[in-house]
Amino acid sequence: MVSRVVPQQAMTKPGHLKLFDGFRLEIGDDRIHLADSAQRLLAYLTIQGPSPRTVVAGTLWGEVSEERALGSLRTTVWRVNQVVPGLVTGEHRQLALASFISADVTEFAHRATGRSADSGATSHVLRIRELLPGWCEDWVVFERDRLRQLHLHALEAAAGALCTGGEYAAALDMAFAAVRGDPLRESARRAVILVHLAEGNLVEAHREYQRFRTLLVGELGVEPSGRLTGLVTGRNGDRPYGAPAPTAPVPLFDHPGGGESGSVVRGRPGEAAPLPAELGRGLPTAGLRLNGMQTRP
């Protein structure tokens, strides 16, 4: 691909703007090279949408006077449209990116929020890279974090959908991807634990809980929420996220007659309790109840 001025008659060809992993503009089969100021203008209009001229000028050239900023904006718009006619449009004192340009950021956001017709729970849809690496403007940093949050929510939602459909391996892959994105995110850990429980892998569910609890207590000095603890203990605790460690052990198993065996939470911050002896040998012993389920004799 080459960089060249795109003639007016070529504007019937769709263009694509890529902001993940760096700036890249393509019109048809041609890659278009633009100056830094032009790249920032197109990136801003893609991320923020149609915006007033004064806002765009003040954001991109905020270190100079308003008059000079507006002059720089006019010059940049003119140069962009010299390279690709009609790439930036201006109506009612607003600037916008031309409708014949699609953008990877917009496509990802639509898929992640389920607003796209092909928003299946597949890894190629939910894969994300870094937005404009090396750019440190506030509006880029904010958008980068927003897309990261969308990504994590999409991974968790995909894990839930795949788990419901019985595709446990794919569901676990999605859930672990969310954990890698934010190891301290409780909803991501819950997605992993739910897949393990759906498969009947009770030991794996407890191991994942213990790993998360150890990390959370060690990093932040707080306990997992009662909701998460309830998944692996069979108790619907109401201790909120970040509450101090409990003063009494939280039983892991209940005997039908009311007795207890083992515990997950010992109430000693920074120290995860060992797994019960039954779990060390494999599955729970017969007659024990975990998470509301009776184990088979």
Short mmCIF file of C-alpha atoms in Angstrom, two decimals:
data_model
loop_
_atom_site.label_atom_id
_atom_site.label_comp_id
_atom_site.label_asym_id
_atom_site.label_seq_id
_atom_site.Cartn_x
_atom_site.Cartn_y
_atom_site.Cartn_z
CA MET A 1 0.00 0.00 0.00
CA VAL A 2 1.14 3.52 -0.70
CA SER A 3 0.43 6.96 0.64
CA ARG A 4 -1.05 9.37 -1.86
CA VAL A 5 -3.74 11.99 -2.30
CA VAL A 6 -7.08 10.24 -2.75
CA PRO A 7 -9.03 11.77 -5.67
CA GLN A 8 -12.60 12.96 -5.20
CA GLN A 9 -14.05 10.19 -7.39
CA ALA A 10 -12.49 7.55 -5.14
CA MET A 11 -14.68 8.57 -2.23
CA THR A 12 -17.13 5.83 -3.11
CA LYS A 13 -14.60 3.46 -1.55
CA PRO A 14 -15.08 2.88 2.18
CA GLY A 15 -12.30 3.81 4.53
CA HIS A 16 -11.24 2.31 7.85
CA LEU A 17 -9.55 4.01 10.79
CA LYS A 18 -7.65 1.83 13.23
CA LEU A 19 -6.79 3.22 16.65
CA PHE A 20 -5.91 -0.01 18.46
CA ASP A 21 -2.16 -0.66 18.48
CA GLY A 22 -1.51 2.73 16.88
CA PHE A 23 -3.02 5.09 14.31
CA ARG A 24 -3.67 3.70 10.83
CA LEU A 25 -5.97 5.11 8.14
CA GLU A 26 -6.84 3.11 5.03
CA ILE A 27 -8.96 4.18 2.06
CA GLY A 28 -9.68 1.19 -0.13
CA ASP A 29 -6.31 -0.49 -0.64
CA ASP A 30 -4.30 2.64 0.14
CA ARG A 31 -2.73 3.49 3.47
CA ILE A 32 -2.87 7.21 4.14
CA HIS A 33 -0.06 8.89 6.09
CA LEU A 34 -0.98 12.06 7.98
CA ALA A 35 0.83 14.56 10.17
CA ASP A 36 0.55 14.21 13.96
CA SER A 37 -1.91 17.10 14.25
CA ALA A 38 -4.16 15.51 11.62
CA GLN A 39 -3.98 12.12 13.36
CA ARG A 40 -5.05 13.67 16.65
CA LEU A 41 -7.93 15.49 15.00
CA LEU A 42 -9.28 12.30 13.41
CA ALA A 43 -8.76 10.27 16.57
CA TYR A 44 -10.57 12.89 18.64
CA LEU A 45 -13.57 13.02 16.29
CA THR A 46 -13.73 9.22 16.26
CA ILE A 47 -13.68 8.92 20.04
CA GLN A 48 -15.77 11.98 20.96
CA GLY A 49 -18.07 12.08 17.94
CA PRO A 50 -19.24 15.33 16.28
CA SER A 51 -17.89 18.22 18.37
CA PRO A 52 -18.03 22.04 18.34
CA ARG A 53 -15.05 23.68 16.68
CA THR A 54 -14.18 25.65 19.80
CA VAL A 55 -14.12 22.49 21.92
CA VAL A 56 -11.92 20.63 19.43
CA ALA A 57 -9.52 23.57 19.13
CA GLY A 58 -9.33 24.08 22.89
CA THR A 59 -8.67 20.39 23.51
CA LEU A 60 -6.05 19.79 20.82
CA TRP A 61 -4.33 23.20 21.02
CA GLY A 62 -5.04 24.16 24.60
CA GLU A 63 -1.59 25.63 25.20
CA VAL A 64 -2.19 28.62 22.90
CA SER A 65 -4.80 31.36 22.70
CA GLU A 66 -8.27 30.59 21.38
CA GLU A 67 -7.65 32.57 18.20
CA ARG A 68 -4.46 30.68 17.40
CA ALA A 69 -6.06 27.37 18.33
CA LEU A 70 -8.94 27.96 15.91
CA GLY A 71 -6.46 28.97 13.22
CA SER A 72 -4.48 25.75 13.72
CA LEU A 73 -7.71 23.77 13.55
CA ARG A 74 -8.75 25.38 10.26
CA THR A 75 -5.33 24.67 8.77
CA THR A 76 -5.41 21.03 9.91
CA VAL A 77 -8.90 20.45 8.54
CA TRP A 78 -7.90 21.96 5.20
CA ARG A 79 -4.77 19.77 4.96
CA VAL A 80 -6.70 16.61 5.86
CA ASN A 81 -9.33 17.29 3.22
CA GLN A 82 -6.60 17.99 0.66
CA VAL A 83 -5.32 14.44 1.19
CA VAL A 84 -8.75 12.78 1.47
CA PRO A 85 -11.53 15.07 0.18
CA GLY A 86 -14.49 15.22 2.52
CA LEU A 87 -12.79 13.28 5.31
CA VAL A 88 -13.70 15.91 7.91
CA THR A 89 -17.06 17.63 7.54
CA GLY A 90 -18.19 20.84 9.17
CA GLU A 91 -21.80 21.89 9.66
CA HIS A 92 -23.44 24.17 12.23
CA ARG A 93 -20.05 25.01 13.73
CA GLN A 94 -19.40 21.32 14.42
CA LEU A 95 -16.78 19.00 13.00
CA ALA A 96 -17.34 15.30 12.29
CA LEU A 97 -15.66 12.37 10.63
CA ALA A 98 -17.07 11.45 7.21
CA SER A 99 -19.70 8.71 7.13
CA PHE A 100 -17.67 6.61 4.66
CA ILE A 101 -15.08 5.98 7.41
CA SER A 102 -15.53 3.13 9.88
CA ALA A 103 -13.41 2.75 13.00
CA ASP A 104 -12.25 -0.26 14.99
CA VAL A 105 -12.97 1.51 18.28
CA THR A 106 -16.62 2.09 17.37
CA GLU A 107 -17.04 -1.46 16.09
CA PHE A 108 -15.56 -2.92 19.26
CA ALA A 109 -17.79 -0.80 21.52
CA HIS A 110 -20.91 -1.91 19.62
CA ARG A 111 -19.96 -5.57 19.85
CA ALA A 112 -18.98 -5.38 23.51
CA THR A 113 -22.29 -3.79 24.48
CA GLY A 114 -24.33 -6.20 22.37
CA ARG A 115 -25.53 -3.58 19.89
CA SER A 116 -24.07 -5.34 16.86
CA ALA A 117 -25.90 -7.93 14.77
CA ASP A 118 -22.89 -10.27 14.89
CA SER A 119 -22.01 -9.78 18.55
CA GLY A 120 -21.45 -13.47 19.28
CA ALA A 121 -19.55 -14.58 22.32
CA THR A 122 -16.39 -15.43 20.39
CA SER A 123 -12.79 -14.62 21.15
CA HIS A 124 -12.18 -12.69 17.91
CA VAL A 125 -15.05 -10.32 18.80
CA LEU A 126 -13.84 -9.77 22.34
CA ARG A 127 -10.13 -9.46 21.65
CA ILE A 128 -8.78 -5.99 22.39
CA ARG A 129 -5.44 -4.25 22.08
CA GLU A 130 -4.18 -0.99 23.57
CA LEU A 131 -5.79 2.19 22.33
CA LEU A 132 -3.26 4.57 20.76
CA PRO A 133 -0.21 3.41 22.74
CA GLY A 134 2.08 6.26 23.69
CA TRP A 135 -0.66 8.90 23.57
CA CYS A 136 -1.12 10.48 26.99
CA GLU A 137 -3.83 13.10 26.41
CA ASP A 138 -6.61 13.02 29.01
CA TRP A 139 -9.31 12.20 26.47
CA VAL A 140 -7.27 9.23 25.23
CA VAL A 141 -6.55 7.92 28.73
CA PHE A 142 -10.24 8.17 29.67
CA GLU A 143 -11.32 6.32 26.53
CA ARG A 144 -8.65 3.69 27.04
CA ASP A 145 -10.03 2.92 30.50
CA ARG A 146 -13.63 2.93 29.24
CA LEU A 147 -12.79 0.37 26.56
CA ARG A 148 -10.95 -1.75 29.11
CA GLN A 149 -14.03 -1.84 31.30
CA LEU A 150 -16.23 -2.70 28.32
CA HIS A 151 -13.82 -5.47 27.44
CA LEU A 152 -13.95 -7.01 30.92
CA HIS A 153 -17.75 -6.83 31.05
CA ALA A 154 -17.96 -8.43 27.61
CA LEU A 155 -15.66 -11.27 28.62
CA GLU A 156 -17.70 -11.96 31.75
CA ALA A 157 -20.97 -11.85 29.81
CA ALA A 158 -19.55 -14.19 27.18
CA ALA A 159 -18.36 -16.59 29.88
CA GLY A 160 -21.86 -16.67 31.36
CA ALA A 161 -23.54 -17.23 28.00
CA LEU A 162 -21.14 -20.00 27.02
CA CYS A 163 -21.50 -21.66 30.41
CA THR A 164 -25.29 -21.63 30.10
CA GLY A 165 -24.91 -23.32 26.72
CA GLY A 166 -22.70 -26.03 28.20
CA GLU A 167 -19.52 -24.84 26.43
CA TYR A 168 -17.46 -24.96 29.59
CA ALA A 169 -13.97 -24.89 28.08
CA ALA A 170 -14.71 -21.75 26.05
CA ALA A 171 -16.50 -20.20 29.04
CA LEU A 172 -13.50 -20.82 31.27
CA ASP A 173 -11.19 -19.31 28.67
CA MET A 174 -13.28 -16.13 28.61
CA ALA A 175 -13.48 -15.96 32.40
CA PHE A 176 -9.73 -16.36 32.80
CA ALA A 177 -9.16 -13.67 30.17
CA ALA A 178 -11.18 -11.32 32.38
CA VAL A 179 -9.06 -12.32 35.40
CA ARG A 180 -5.89 -11.58 33.45
CA GLY A 181 -7.30 -8.17 32.60
CA ASP A 182 -7.81 -7.35 36.29
CA PRO A 183 -6.72 -9.97 38.86
CA LEU A 184 -8.44 -8.07 41.70
CA ARG A 185 -11.82 -7.87 39.94
CA GLU A 186 -14.29 -9.95 41.94
CA SER A 187 -16.85 -10.32 39.15
CA ALA A 188 -14.15 -11.91 36.96
CA ARG A 189 -13.24 -14.40 39.68
CA ARG A 190 -16.92 -15.14 40.21
CA ALA A 191 -17.23 -15.98 36.51
CA VAL A 192 -14.42 -18.55 36.87
CA ILE A 193 -15.94 -20.06 40.01
CA LEU A 194 -19.39 -20.31 38.45
CA VAL A 195 -18.02 -22.26 35.49
CA HIS A 196 -16.24 -24.67 37.84
CA LEU A 197 -19.43 -25.16 39.84
CA ALA A 198 -21.49 -25.69 36.69
CA GLU A 199 -19.10 -28.46 35.67
CA GLY A 200 -19.22 -29.98 39.15
CA ASN A 201 -15.55 -29.17 39.78
CA LEU A 202 -16.01 -28.24 43.43
CA VAL A 203 -12.34 -28.50 44.31
CA GLU A 204 -11.36 -26.12 41.49
CA ALA A 205 -14.01 -23.65 42.64
CA HIS A 206 -12.54 -23.62 46.15
CA ARG A 207 -8.99 -23.32 44.89
CA GLU A 208 -9.94 -20.31 42.77
CA TYR A 209 -11.69 -18.70 45.75
CA GLN A 210 -8.65 -19.28 47.95
CA ARG A 211 -6.30 -17.81 45.34
CA PHE A 212 -8.45 -14.70 45.05
CA ARG A 213 -8.87 -14.30 48.81
CA THR A 214 -5.12 -14.61 49.41
CA LEU A 215 -4.38 -12.03 46.69
CA LEU A 216 -7.10 -9.64 47.86
CA VAL A 217 -6.10 -9.76 51.52
CA GLY A 218 -2.42 -9.44 50.64
CA GLU A 219 -2.86 -6.51 48.23
CA LEU A 220 -5.69 -4.54 49.84
CA GLY A 221 -6.16 -6.03 53.31
CA VAL A 222 -9.85 -6.76 52.70
CA GLU A 223 -11.96 -9.88 52.32
CA PRO A 224 -14.04 -11.00 49.35
CA SER A 225 -17.72 -10.12 49.51
CA GLY A 226 -20.19 -12.34 51.29
CA ARG A 227 -21.82 -13.02 47.94
CA LEU A 228 -18.68 -14.63 46.56
CA THR A 229 -18.00 -16.53 49.78
CA GLY A 230 -21.57 -17.80 49.69
CA LEU A 231 -20.93 -19.45 46.32
CA VAL A 232 -18.35 -21.79 47.78
CA THR A 233 -19.76 -22.22 51.30
CA GLY A 234 -23.46 -22.59 50.52
CA ARG A 235 -24.23 -19.59 52.71
CA ASN A 236 -25.65 -16.37 51.31
CA GLY A 237 -23.54 -14.06 53.42
CA ASP A 238 -24.13 -10.33 53.26
CA ARG A 239 -20.65 -9.08 54.13
CA PRO A 240 -19.90 -6.32 51.57
CA TYR A 241 -16.76 -6.14 49.48
CA GLY A 242 -13.88 -4.74 51.53
CA ALA A 243 -15.27 -5.69 54.94
CA PRO A 244 -12.85 -6.80 57.69
CA ALA A 245 -12.16 -10.49 58.06
CA PRO A 246 -14.79 -12.39 60.07
CA THR A 247 -13.96 -13.19 63.69
CA ALA A 248 -15.32 -16.74 63.45
CA PRO A 249 -14.57 -19.38 60.84
CA VAL A 250 -16.94 -19.66 57.90
CA PRO A 251 -17.83 -23.37 57.60
CA LEU A 252 -17.06 -24.97 54.30
CA PHE A 253 -19.31 -28.04 54.56
CA ASP A 254 -22.47 -28.81 56.49
CA HIS A 255 -23.57 -32.22 57.61
CA PRO A 256 -27.31 -32.83 57.13
CA GLY A 257 -27.64 -33.19 60.90
CA GLY A 258 -26.22 -29.77 61.59
CA GLY A 259 -22.55 -30.56 62.18
CA GLU A 260 -19.77 -28.73 60.39
CA SER A 261 -16.55 -29.85 58.76
CA GLY A 262 -13.64 -27.64 57.79
CA SER A 263 -13.66 -23.95 56.92
CA VAL A 264 -12.57 -21.65 54.12
CA VAL A 265 -12.22 -18.35 55.96
CA ARG A 266 -10.30 -18.39 59.24
CA GLY A 267 -10.58 -14.66 59.86
CA ARG A 268 -6.84 -13.98 59.82
CA PRO A 269 -6.00 -11.31 57.23
CA GLY A 270 -3.17 -12.14 54.91
CA GLU A 271 -3.31 -15.89 55.58
CA ALA A 272 -5.47 -18.21 53.53
CA ALA A 273 -6.75 -21.29 55.32
CA PRO A 274 -5.67 -24.72 54.06
CA LEU A 275 -8.19 -26.81 52.18
CA PRO A 276 -10.01 -29.46 54.25
CA ALA A 277 -8.55 -32.94 54.29
CA GLU A 278 -11.46 -34.22 52.23
CA LEU A 279 -10.57 -31.87 49.39
CA GLY A 280 -6.95 -32.87 49.54
CA ARG A 281 -7.95 -36.39 48.59
CA GLY A 282 -10.28 -35.36 45.77
CA LEU A 283 -14.02 -34.86 46.15
CA PRO A 284 -15.94 -34.16 49.39
CA THR A 285 -16.93 -37.16 51.45
CA ALA A 286 -20.40 -38.58 51.11
CA GLY A 287 -23.19 -36.87 52.99
CA LEU A 288 -21.68 -33.39 52.89
CA ARG A 289 -23.52 -30.45 51.34
CA LEU A 290 -21.70 -27.80 49.28
CA ASN A 291 -23.38 -24.67 47.94
CA GLY A 292 -26.81 -26.17 48.53
CA MET A 293 -25.98 -29.42 46.70
CA GLN A 294 -25.94 -32.85 48.37
CA THR A 295 -22.93 -34.94 47.37
CA ARG A 296 -23.56 -38.48 46.31
CA PRO A 297 -22.60 -41.27 48.69
#
